[in-house]
Amino acid sequence: MRTSPALRAAALAAAVTVLLPVTACSESGGKEGPDGPQSSPLAADAAEASTSGDLTSQKLTWRPCPAPSPAQGSGKAPSPLPGGTPWECSFMRAPLDYANPGGETIRLELIRARAKNPDKRIGSLIFNFGGPGASGVATLPAFGTDYDKLRAGYDLVSFDPRGVGRSDGVKCETDKQLDARFEIDGTPDTPAEVNTLVNSTKTFAAACETNSGRQLPHVGTTDAARDMDLMRQVLGDKKLYYFGISYGTELGGVYAHLFPKNVGRSVLDAVVDPTLDSEQASLGQARGFQLALDNFTKDCADRGEACKLPGTNSKEVEQGISGLLDSLEKQPIQGLGSRQLTETLATTGIAAALYSKQTWPLLEQGVDEADGGNGALLLALADSLNGRADNGRYDNSTSANTAINCADSKQRFTADETEAKLPEFRSASQVFGNYLGWSLLACTGWPVPGVWETPDVSAPGSAPILVVGNTGDPATPYEGARAMADALGKGVGVVMTYEGQGHGAYNSGNACVQKTVSGYLLDGRVPAAGTVCK
């Protein structure tokens, strides 16, 4: 979604399940360059795909995918899908600046798994997993089995959007600098702490300008939408078949506005409200995460002695969590290795575990252990959301998330303006209000102006777009689905509701959701507006 950097959905956007960090070692054996391992055979594809003429006629060279680069999150090369279908990767060239299409180009990495039956192939189904800043090249194979049934009609395709991963990834601070940045108090209580937070934000912005200044004006959502239309043409599709999750729904809406006649069967899941500016979106997230926390604490209280956390009702369980955060504000505890669990990192870890009901047990365990002085699990959860592997390497999702958000949004806040808004944020959430309120500073001092207050997603003439909202979604509250459908326009946005928990609906495993979405994508059956899955 269009998240505040404090609560990046990044790699979690479509995952629904929070993944604890895994050992992040490069499998390539090659020297690490600005876009990943230089020894990768895909490096040659960038030159092969670079054409001096019309970029729509470029030919992609597909090869076995290498291991993800550190910028993509590291790990091993993707394993084949059940049945043996391999993942293939390539690079596509796109203009750095669409106002100068014949000028400098950048490369975008793509990944695909071919359709099961070429004779029944509809086209390429392109995924964006949100963030903004999530690597589609790393995320799609990690959850490819969840979407494997869609290969009955499509090549499954995803990509690293511009500024992300190996797609000319934005670079800002070093790993050590990011460690220090995440250890700063994100909910300052004194003028000195406010100055530290503001200076850290400005230092980060300056590092982004120094290391990636050429890219920063060109990483916004409109550019990414234009990239998708170029991708559609290069892949040989007359229409764009699309599956957008979280921020990917905003990208899909912007695409539909720019290219309504090119929209094919499209699904938007975990829907961003396009009518909210960055302040309103952060406030909405505060309410959304509070709702998810309320659902967690009620479940805990209802289980009685089976729940490890103290409290006989939901309010008492939450008070215990708030008490833990208050104590961490005064005195951090042992985390992982020499690192400590601070209040800010604990809040991040709690938020990470609320992305899915499947990870509520980790939240329960993490809070219980932290109460006993062991902050390792909550810190590991925070690392998963911050993009930190257990060897200390960060992916580039923090840098990309900030760069894309700040390229889009015009809003810039001073510390005084932010502080004045905190009471409303605290009213929305005792646990997350301050945290998300102070995140309004994320674009303070950013070197590139934003382009909109809110994106235009009106798409008259577009094919129907299925808009799926989850009533218990913490990161993209349910109300966003109706707002998106209304903004797309009459006859375009078709709302479907999933009454469940977690961020997103399709990956929840709910049979009704999956049957309805698959029926639309594979067979073109548009569900009745207002369809509800439980």
Coordinates of C-alpha atoms in Angstrom, one line a residue:
M1 CA 0.0 0.0 0.0
R2 CA 1.0 3.6 0.1
T3 CA 2.4 2.9 3.6
S4 CA 4.2 5.2 5.9
P5 CA 7.8 4.0 6.1
A6 CA 7.2 3.2 9.7
L7 CA 4.9 0.3 8.7
R8 CA 6.1 -0.8 5.4
A9 CA 4.2 -3.6 3.9
A10 CA 7.1 -4.3 1.6
A11 CA 7.8 -8.0 1.6
L12 CA 4.8 -8.7 3.7
A13 CA 2.3 -7.0 1.3
A14 CA 1.2 -10.2 -0.4
A15 CA 2.7 -12.7 2.0
V16 CA 0.1 -12.5 4.7
T17 CA 2.5 -14.7 6.6
V18 CA 5.3 -12.9 8.3
L19 CA 8.6 -14.5 7.6
L20 CA 11.4 -14.4 10.1
P21 CA 14.8 -13.5 8.6
V22 CA 16.8 -16.2 7.0
T23 CA 20.5 -16.4 6.4
A24 CA 21.2 -13.9 3.7
C25 CA 24.2 -15.1 1.7
S26 CA 24.8 -14.6 -2.0
E27 CA 24.6 -17.8 -3.9
S28 CA 26.1 -16.2 -7.0
G29 CA 29.7 -16.2 -5.9
G30 CA 30.2 -13.0 -7.9
K31 CA 31.1 -9.5 -6.9
E32 CA 28.2 -7.4 -5.7
G33 CA 27.5 -4.5 -8.0
P34 CA 24.9 -1.7 -7.9
D35 CA 22.2 -3.9 -9.3
G36 CA 23.1 -7.3 -7.8
P37 CA 25.7 -9.9 -8.5
Q38 CA 27.7 -8.8 -11.5
S39 CA 28.5 -12.4 -12.4
S40 CA 24.8 -13.2 -13.0
P41 CA 24.2 -14.3 -16.6
L42 CA 21.2 -12.0 -16.6
A43 CA 23.6 -9.0 -16.7
A44 CA 24.2 -9.6 -20.4
D45 CA 20.5 -9.4 -21.0
A46 CA 20.4 -5.8 -20.2
A47 CA 22.6 -5.1 -23.2
E48 CA 20.7 -7.5 -25.4
A49 CA 17.4 -5.8 -24.5
S50 CA 18.7 -2.3 -25.1
T51 CA 17.5 -1.0 -28.4
S52 CA 18.1 2.3 -30.1
G53 CA 14.6 2.2 -31.7
D54 CA 11.1 1.5 -30.4
L55 CA 11.4 -0.1 -26.9
T56 CA 8.1 -1.9 -27.5
S57 CA 9.9 -4.1 -30.1
Q58 CA 12.7 -5.3 -27.8
K59 CA 13.1 -9.0 -27.4
L60 CA 13.7 -10.4 -23.9
T61 CA 16.1 -13.3 -23.2
W62 CA 14.7 -15.6 -20.5
R63 CA 17.2 -17.5 -18.5
P64 CA 17.2 -19.5 -15.2
C65 CA 16.8 -17.0 -12.3
P66 CA 19.9 -16.4 -10.1
A67 CA 19.7 -16.1 -6.3
P68 CA 18.1 -12.8 -5.2
S69 CA 20.6 -10.0 -4.7
P70 CA 20.9 -8.4 -1.2
A71 CA 18.8 -5.5 -2.6
Q72 CA 16.1 -8.1 -3.2
G73 CA 16.4 -9.7 0.2
S74 CA 19.0 -12.4 -0.6
G75 CA 18.4 -16.1 -0.3
K76 CA 18.6 -19.0 -2.7
A77 CA 17.6 -19.2 -6.4
P78 CA 13.9 -20.0 -6.7
S79 CA 12.9 -23.6 -6.8
P80 CA 10.7 -25.0 -9.6
L81 CA 7.0 -25.1 -9.1
P82 CA 5.2 -28.4 -8.4
G83 CA 5.4 -30.4 -11.6
G84 CA 8.8 -28.9 -12.4
T85 CA 8.0 -25.6 -14.1
P86 CA 11.1 -23.4 -13.6
W87 CA 11.2 -19.7 -12.9
E88 CA 12.8 -17.7 -15.6
C89 CA 14.2 -14.1 -15.4
S90 CA 15.1 -11.4 -17.9
F91 CA 15.5 -7.6 -18.1
M92 CA 13.4 -5.1 -20.0
R93 CA 14.6 -1.6 -20.9
A94 CA 12.4 1.4 -20.2
P95 CA 13.0 5.1 -20.5
L96 CA 14.4 6.7 -17.4
D97 CA 12.2 9.8 -18.2
Y98 CA 9.0 9.2 -20.2
A99 CA 9.1 12.8 -21.2
N100 CA 12.3 11.9 -23.1
P101 CA 11.5 8.4 -24.4
G102 CA 14.5 8.4 -26.7
G103 CA 17.0 9.3 -23.9
E104 CA 18.6 7.3 -21.2
T105 CA 17.1 3.9 -20.4
I106 CA 17.0 1.8 -17.2
R107 CA 16.6 -1.9 -16.9
L108 CA 13.7 -3.6 -15.1
E109 CA 14.0 -7.2 -13.9
L110 CA 11.2 -9.6 -14.7
I111 CA 10.4 -13.1 -13.6
R112 CA 7.9 -15.6 -15.0
A113 CA 6.6 -19.2 -14.8
R114 CA 5.0 -20.3 -18.0
A115 CA 1.3 -21.3 -18.3
K116 CA 0.5 -25.0 -17.9
N117 CA -1.1 -25.4 -21.3
P118 CA 0.1 -23.1 -24.0
D119 CA -3.0 -23.9 -26.1
K120 CA -5.3 -22.4 -23.4
R121 CA -3.0 -19.5 -22.5
I122 CA -4.9 -16.2 -22.1
G123 CA -1.8 -14.0 -21.6
S124 CA 0.6 -12.9 -18.9
L125 CA -0.8 -12.2 -15.5
I126 CA 1.4 -9.4 -14.0
F127 CA 1.7 -9.1 -10.2
N128 CA 2.7 -6.2 -8.0
F129 CA 3.0 -7.1 -4.4
G130 CA 3.0 -3.7 -2.9
G131 CA 5.1 -1.8 -0.4
P132 CA 5.8 0.3 -2.4
G133 CA 9.3 -1.2 -2.5
A134 CA 8.6 -5.0 -2.6
S135 CA 10.7 -7.0 -5.0
G136 CA 8.2 -8.9 -7.2
V137 CA 11.1 -11.0 -8.5
A138 CA 11.8 -12.3 -5.0
T139 CA 8.1 -12.4 -3.8
L140 CA 6.3 -14.2 -6.6
P141 CA 8.3 -17.5 -6.4
A142 CA 8.2 -17.3 -2.6
F143 CA 4.4 -17.6 -2.8
G144 CA 4.1 -19.1 -6.3
T145 CA 2.2 -22.2 -5.1
D146 CA -0.5 -19.9 -3.8
Y147 CA -1.1 -18.7 -7.4
D148 CA -0.2 -21.9 -9.3
K149 CA -3.8 -22.6 -10.2
L150 CA -3.8 -19.4 -12.2
R151 CA -1.2 -20.9 -14.5
A152 CA -4.2 -22.8 -16.1
G153 CA -4.5 -19.6 -18.2
Y154 CA -1.6 -17.4 -17.7
D155 CA 2.2 -17.1 -17.5
L156 CA 2.7 -15.8 -14.0
V157 CA 4.9 -12.6 -14.3
S158 CA 6.2 -10.2 -11.8
F159 CA 8.9 -7.5 -11.7
D160 CA 11.0 -5.3 -9.6
P161 CA 9.5 -1.8 -10.2
R162 CA 11.9 1.0 -11.0
G163 CA 14.0 1.9 -8.0
V164 CA 13.5 -1.6 -6.4
G165 CA 15.8 -4.5 -6.2
R166 CA 17.8 -5.1 -9.4
S167 CA 15.6 -2.6 -11.3
D168 CA 18.1 0.3 -10.9
G169 CA 17.4 0.1 -7.2
V170 CA 17.5 3.3 -5.1
K171 CA 20.4 3.3 -2.6
C172 CA 20.5 5.6 0.4
E173 CA 22.3 4.6 3.6
T174 CA 24.6 1.7 4.5
D175 CA 23.5 -1.3 6.6
K176 CA 25.2 0.2 9.7
Q177 CA 23.5 3.5 9.1
L178 CA 20.1 1.8 8.8
D179 CA 20.7 -0.1 12.0
A180 CA 21.3 3.2 13.7
R181 CA 18.3 4.8 12.0
F182 CA 15.9 2.1 13.2
E183 CA 17.2 2.3 16.7
I184 CA 16.3 6.0 17.0
D185 CA 13.2 6.7 19.1
G186 CA 10.4 7.0 16.6
T187 CA 8.0 8.5 19.2
P188 CA 10.1 11.3 20.7
D189 CA 9.1 12.9 24.0
T190 CA 11.7 15.7 24.4
P191 CA 13.0 18.4 22.1
A192 CA 16.3 16.6 21.9
E193 CA 14.6 13.4 20.7
V194 CA 12.6 15.4 18.2
N195 CA 15.7 17.0 16.8
T196 CA 17.4 13.6 16.6
L197 CA 14.4 12.1 14.6
V198 CA 14.2 15.2 12.3
N199 CA 18.0 15.2 11.7
S200 CA 18.0 11.4 10.9
T201 CA 15.2 11.9 8.4
K202 CA 17.1 14.7 6.7
T203 CA 20.4 12.8 6.7
F204 CA 18.6 9.8 5.1
A205 CA 17.1 12.1 2.4
A206 CA 20.6 13.6 1.7
A207 CA 22.1 10.1 1.4
C208 CA 19.4 9.2 -1.1
E209 CA 20.1 12.3 -3.2
T210 CA 23.9 11.6 -3.1
N211 CA 23.6 8.0 -4.1
S212 CA 20.6 7.9 -6.3
G213 CA 19.8 11.5 -7.3
R214 CA 19.4 10.7 -11.0
Q215 CA 16.6 8.3 -10.3
L216 CA 14.6 10.1 -7.6
P217 CA 12.5 12.2 -9.9
H218 CA 11.5 9.1 -12.0
V219 CA 10.4 6.4 -9.5
G220 CA 6.8 7.5 -8.9
T221 CA 3.7 5.4 -9.5
T222 CA 2.9 7.1 -12.8
D223 CA 6.3 6.0 -14.2
A224 CA 5.7 2.5 -12.9
A225 CA 2.3 2.4 -14.5
R226 CA 3.8 3.4 -17.9
D227 CA 6.4 0.7 -17.4
M228 CA 3.6 -1.9 -17.0
D229 CA 2.1 -0.8 -20.3
L230 CA 5.5 -1.1 -22.0
M231 CA 5.8 -4.5 -20.4
R232 CA 2.4 -5.5 -21.7
Q233 CA 3.5 -4.8 -25.2
V234 CA 6.9 -6.4 -24.9
L235 CA 5.2 -9.6 -23.5
G236 CA 2.9 -9.6 -26.6
D237 CA -0.4 -9.0 -24.8
K238 CA -3.2 -6.8 -26.2
K239 CA -4.5 -6.2 -22.7
L240 CA -2.9 -6.0 -19.3
Y241 CA -4.0 -8.9 -17.1
Y242 CA -3.1 -7.8 -13.6
F243 CA -3.1 -8.8 -9.9
G244 CA -2.3 -6.0 -7.6
I245 CA -2.0 -6.3 -3.8
S246 CA -1.7 -3.5 -1.3
Y247 CA 0.1 -0.6 -2.9
G248 CA -0.2 -2.6 -6.1
T249 CA -3.9 -1.7 -6.0
E250 CA -3.0 2.0 -6.2
L251 CA -0.6 1.2 -9.1
G252 CA -3.3 -0.7 -10.8
G253 CA -5.8 2.1 -10.4
V254 CA -3.3 4.6 -11.8
Y255 CA -2.7 2.3 -14.7
A256 CA -6.4 2.0 -15.4
H257 CA -6.7 5.8 -15.4
L258 CA -3.8 6.2 -17.9
F259 CA -4.7 3.3 -20.1
P260 CA -8.4 2.4 -19.6
K261 CA -8.7 0.7 -23.0
N262 CA -5.8 -1.5 -22.3
V263 CA -7.2 -3.0 -19.1
G264 CA -7.9 -6.7 -19.2
R265 CA -9.1 -8.9 -16.3
S266 CA -7.7 -7.2 -13.2
V267 CA -7.9 -7.9 -9.5
L268 CA -7.1 -5.4 -6.7
D269 CA -6.7 -7.1 -3.3
A270 CA -6.0 -5.3 0.0
V271 CA -7.1 -2.0 -1.4
V272 CA -5.5 1.4 -0.9
D273 CA -8.0 4.2 -0.5
P274 CA -7.1 6.6 -3.4
T275 CA -9.1 9.4 -1.9
L276 CA -6.8 9.8 1.1
D277 CA -3.7 12.0 1.2
S278 CA -0.6 10.7 3.1
E279 CA -1.8 12.2 6.4
Q280 CA -5.2 10.6 6.1
A281 CA -3.8 7.3 5.0
S282 CA -1.5 7.2 8.0
L283 CA -4.4 8.0 10.3
G284 CA -6.4 5.3 8.6
Q285 CA -3.6 2.8 9.2
A286 CA -3.5 3.8 12.9
R287 CA -7.2 2.8 13.1
G288 CA -6.6 -0.3 11.0
F289 CA -3.8 -1.6 13.2
Q290 CA -5.7 -0.8 16.3
L291 CA -8.6 -2.9 15.0
A292 CA -6.3 -5.8 14.3
L293 CA -4.8 -5.5 17.8
D294 CA -8.3 -5.4 19.3
N295 CA -9.1 -8.6 17.4
F296 CA -5.9 -10.2 18.6
T297 CA -6.4 -9.2 22.3
K298 CA -10.0 -10.3 22.2
D299 CA -9.0 -13.7 20.9
C300 CA -6.3 -14.0 23.5
A301 CA -8.7 -13.1 26.3
D302 CA -11.4 -15.5 25.0
R303 CA -8.8 -18.3 25.3
G304 CA -8.4 -17.7 29.0
E305 CA -5.5 -19.5 30.6
A306 CA -4.4 -20.9 27.2
C307 CA -3.2 -17.4 26.3
K308 CA 0.2 -16.6 27.7
L309 CA -0.5 -12.9 28.1
P310 CA -2.1 -11.5 31.3
G311 CA -5.6 -10.1 31.3
T312 CA -9.2 -11.3 31.6
N313 CA -10.5 -9.2 28.8
S314 CA -9.3 -7.5 25.7
K315 CA -8.6 -4.2 27.3
E316 CA -6.5 -5.7 30.0
V317 CA -4.4 -7.7 27.5
E318 CA -3.8 -4.5 25.5
Q319 CA -2.9 -2.6 28.7
G320 CA -0.2 -5.3 29.3
I321 CA 1.2 -4.7 25.8
S322 CA 1.1 -0.9 26.3
G323 CA 2.9 -1.4 29.6
L324 CA 5.6 -3.4 27.9
L325 CA 6.2 -0.6 25.4
D326 CA 6.3 2.0 28.2
S327 CA 8.9 0.0 30.0
L328 CA 11.0 -0.3 26.8
E329 CA 10.8 3.4 26.3
K330 CA 12.6 3.8 29.6
Q331 CA 14.9 0.8 29.3
P332 CA 15.5 -1.4 26.2
I333 CA 16.1 -5.1 26.7
Q334 CA 18.3 -7.8 25.2
G335 CA 17.3 -8.5 21.6
L336 CA 19.5 -10.4 19.1
G337 CA 23.3 -10.6 19.7
S338 CA 24.5 -7.2 20.8
R339 CA 21.3 -5.5 19.6
Q340 CA 18.6 -4.3 21.9
L341 CA 14.8 -4.3 21.6
T342 CA 13.6 -0.7 21.9
E343 CA 10.1 0.6 22.1
T344 CA 10.1 1.6 18.4
L345 CA 11.4 -1.8 17.3
A346 CA 9.0 -3.6 19.5
T347 CA 6.1 -1.6 18.0
T348 CA 7.4 -2.5 14.5
G349 CA 7.5 -6.2 15.5
I350 CA 4.0 -6.1 16.9
A351 CA 2.7 -4.5 13.7
A352 CA 4.5 -7.1 11.6
A353 CA 2.7 -9.9 13.4
L354 CA -0.7 -8.3 12.9
Y355 CA -0.4 -8.7 9.1
S356 CA -1.8 -12.2 9.4
K357 CA -3.9 -14.2 11.9
Q358 CA -1.4 -17.0 11.2
T359 CA 1.3 -15.0 13.0
W360 CA -0.8 -14.1 16.1
P361 CA 0.9 -17.0 18.0
L362 CA 4.3 -15.3 17.3
L363 CA 3.0 -12.0 18.6
E364 CA 1.7 -13.7 21.8
Q365 CA 5.0 -15.5 22.2
G366 CA 7.1 -12.4 21.4
V367 CA 5.3 -10.2 23.9
D368 CA 5.4 -12.9 26.6
E369 CA 9.1 -13.4 26.1
A370 CA 9.8 -9.6 26.1
D371 CA 7.9 -9.3 29.4
G372 CA 10.5 -11.8 30.7
G373 CA 13.4 -9.8 29.4
N374 CA 14.0 -11.6 26.1
G375 CA 13.3 -9.4 23.1
A376 CA 14.7 -11.7 20.4
L377 CA 11.4 -12.7 18.8
L378 CA 9.9 -9.2 18.6
L379 CA 13.2 -7.9 17.2
A380 CA 13.2 -10.6 14.6
L381 CA 9.6 -9.7 13.6
A382 CA 10.7 -6.0 13.3
D383 CA 13.6 -7.1 11.1
S384 CA 11.3 -8.9 8.8
L385 CA 9.3 -5.7 8.2
N386 CA 12.4 -3.5 8.0
G387 CA 14.0 -5.7 5.4
R388 CA 17.0 -6.8 7.5
A389 CA 18.5 -10.3 7.2
D390 CA 20.0 -11.9 10.1
N391 CA 23.6 -11.2 8.8
G392 CA 22.9 -7.5 9.0
R393 CA 22.2 -6.9 5.3
Y394 CA 19.2 -4.8 4.4
D395 CA 17.2 -5.1 1.2
N396 CA 16.5 -1.8 -0.5
S397 CA 12.8 -1.7 0.3
T398 CA 13.3 1.1 2.9
S399 CA 15.0 3.3 0.4
A400 CA 12.6 2.4 -2.4
N401 CA 9.5 2.9 -0.2
T402 CA 10.5 6.4 0.8
A403 CA 11.6 7.4 -2.7
I404 CA 8.3 6.2 -4.3
N405 CA 6.1 7.7 -1.6
C406 CA 7.9 11.0 -1.6
A407 CA 7.9 11.2 -5.4
D408 CA 4.1 10.7 -5.3
S409 CA 2.9 12.8 -2.4
K410 CA 3.1 16.5 -2.2
Q411 CA 2.7 16.7 1.5
R412 CA 5.7 17.7 3.6
F413 CA 5.4 18.3 7.4
T414 CA 7.5 20.1 9.9
A415 CA 8.1 18.8 13.4
D416 CA 5.7 21.4 14.8
E417 CA 3.0 20.5 12.4
T418 CA 3.4 16.8 13.1
E419 CA 3.3 17.3 16.9
A420 CA 0.0 19.3 16.5
K421 CA -1.6 16.3 14.8
L422 CA -0.5 13.7 17.4
P423 CA -3.7 14.0 19.6
E424 CA -5.8 12.7 16.7
F425 CA -3.4 9.9 16.0
R426 CA -3.4 8.9 19.7
S427 CA -7.2 8.9 19.7
A428 CA -7.1 6.5 16.8
S429 CA -4.7 4.1 18.5
Q430 CA -3.0 4.1 21.9
V431 CA -0.4 1.7 20.7
F432 CA 0.3 2.8 17.1
G433 CA -0.9 6.5 17.2
N434 CA 2.3 8.2 18.1
Y435 CA 4.3 5.8 16.0
L436 CA 2.3 6.6 12.8
G437 CA 1.8 10.2 13.6
W438 CA 5.6 10.9 13.8
S439 CA 6.0 9.0 10.5
L440 CA 4.5 12.0 8.7
L441 CA 8.1 13.4 8.8
A442 CA 9.2 10.7 6.3
C443 CA 9.4 13.2 3.4
T444 CA 10.8 16.1 5.4
G445 CA 13.8 17.5 3.5
W446 CA 13.2 15.2 0.5
P447 CA 15.0 16.6 -2.6
V448 CA 12.2 15.9 -5.1
P449 CA 8.7 17.4 -4.9
G450 CA 5.7 15.1 -5.0
V451 CA 3.2 15.2 -7.9
W452 CA -0.2 14.8 -6.2
E453 CA -2.3 15.1 -3.1
T454 CA -4.2 11.9 -4.1
P455 CA -3.9 9.8 -7.3
D456 CA -6.5 10.0 -10.0
V457 CA -7.8 6.5 -10.7
S458 CA -10.9 7.3 -12.7
A459 CA -11.1 4.9 -15.6
P460 CA -14.1 5.4 -17.8
G461 CA -14.2 2.8 -20.6
S462 CA -12.1 0.2 -18.7
A463 CA -13.1 -3.4 -18.4
P464 CA -14.4 -4.5 -15.0
I465 CA -11.9 -4.5 -12.2
L466 CA -12.5 -6.8 -9.2
V467 CA -11.8 -4.9 -6.0
V468 CA -11.4 -7.2 -2.9
G469 CA -11.6 -5.8 0.6
N470 CA -10.9 -7.6 3.9
T471 CA -12.9 -6.4 6.9
G472 CA -10.0 -7.1 9.3
D473 CA -7.2 -5.7 7.2
P474 CA -4.8 -3.6 9.4
A475 CA -2.7 -2.0 6.7
T476 CA -5.4 -1.2 4.1
P477 CA -8.7 -0.8 6.0
Y478 CA -11.8 -2.2 4.4
E479 CA -13.3 1.2 3.6
G480 CA -10.6 1.6 0.9
A481 CA -12.2 -1.1 -1.3
R482 CA -15.5 0.9 -1.7
A483 CA -13.6 4.2 -2.2
M484 CA -11.4 2.6 -4.9
A485 CA -14.5 1.1 -6.7
D486 CA -16.3 4.4 -6.6
A487 CA -13.2 6.3 -7.8
L488 CA -12.7 3.9 -10.7
G489 CA -16.2 4.7 -11.9
K490 CA -19.6 3.2 -12.5
G491 CA -19.4 -0.1 -14.3
V492 CA -15.6 -0.5 -13.7
G493 CA -15.0 -1.2 -10.0
V494 CA -16.8 -4.4 -8.7
V495 CA -16.5 -4.8 -4.9
M496 CA -16.2 -8.2 -3.2
T497 CA -15.9 -8.5 0.6
Y498 CA -13.9 -11.0 2.6
E499 CA -14.9 -11.1 6.3
G500 CA -11.6 -12.2 7.7
Q501 CA -8.4 -11.1 9.4
G502 CA -5.0 -10.1 8.0
H503 CA -3.6 -8.1 5.1
G504 CA -5.2 -9.3 1.9
A505 CA -7.9 -11.9 1.0
Y506 CA -6.7 -14.2 -1.8
N507 CA -3.7 -15.5 0.2
S508 CA -5.8 -16.1 3.3
G509 CA -6.6 -19.5 1.8
N510 CA -10.3 -18.8 1.9
A511 CA -11.9 -21.1 -0.7
C512 CA -14.7 -18.7 -1.6
V513 CA -12.3 -15.8 -2.3
Q514 CA -10.0 -18.0 -4.4
K515 CA -12.8 -19.6 -6.3
T516 CA -14.4 -16.2 -7.1
V517 CA -11.1 -14.5 -8.1
S518 CA -10.0 -17.5 -10.2
G519 CA -13.4 -17.6 -11.9
Y520 CA -13.0 -14.1 -13.0
L521 CA -9.3 -14.3 -14.1
L522 CA -9.6 -17.7 -15.8
D523 CA -13.1 -17.7 -17.1
G524 CA -14.1 -14.0 -17.2
R525 CA -17.0 -14.5 -14.8
V526 CA -17.5 -11.1 -13.1
P527 CA -19.0 -11.7 -9.6
A528 CA -22.1 -9.8 -8.6
A529 CA -21.2 -6.5 -6.9
G530 CA -21.4 -6.9 -3.1
T531 CA -20.4 -10.6 -3.1
V532 CA -19.4 -11.6 0.4
C533 CA -17.0 -14.4 1.4
K534 CA -16.7 -15.6 5.0

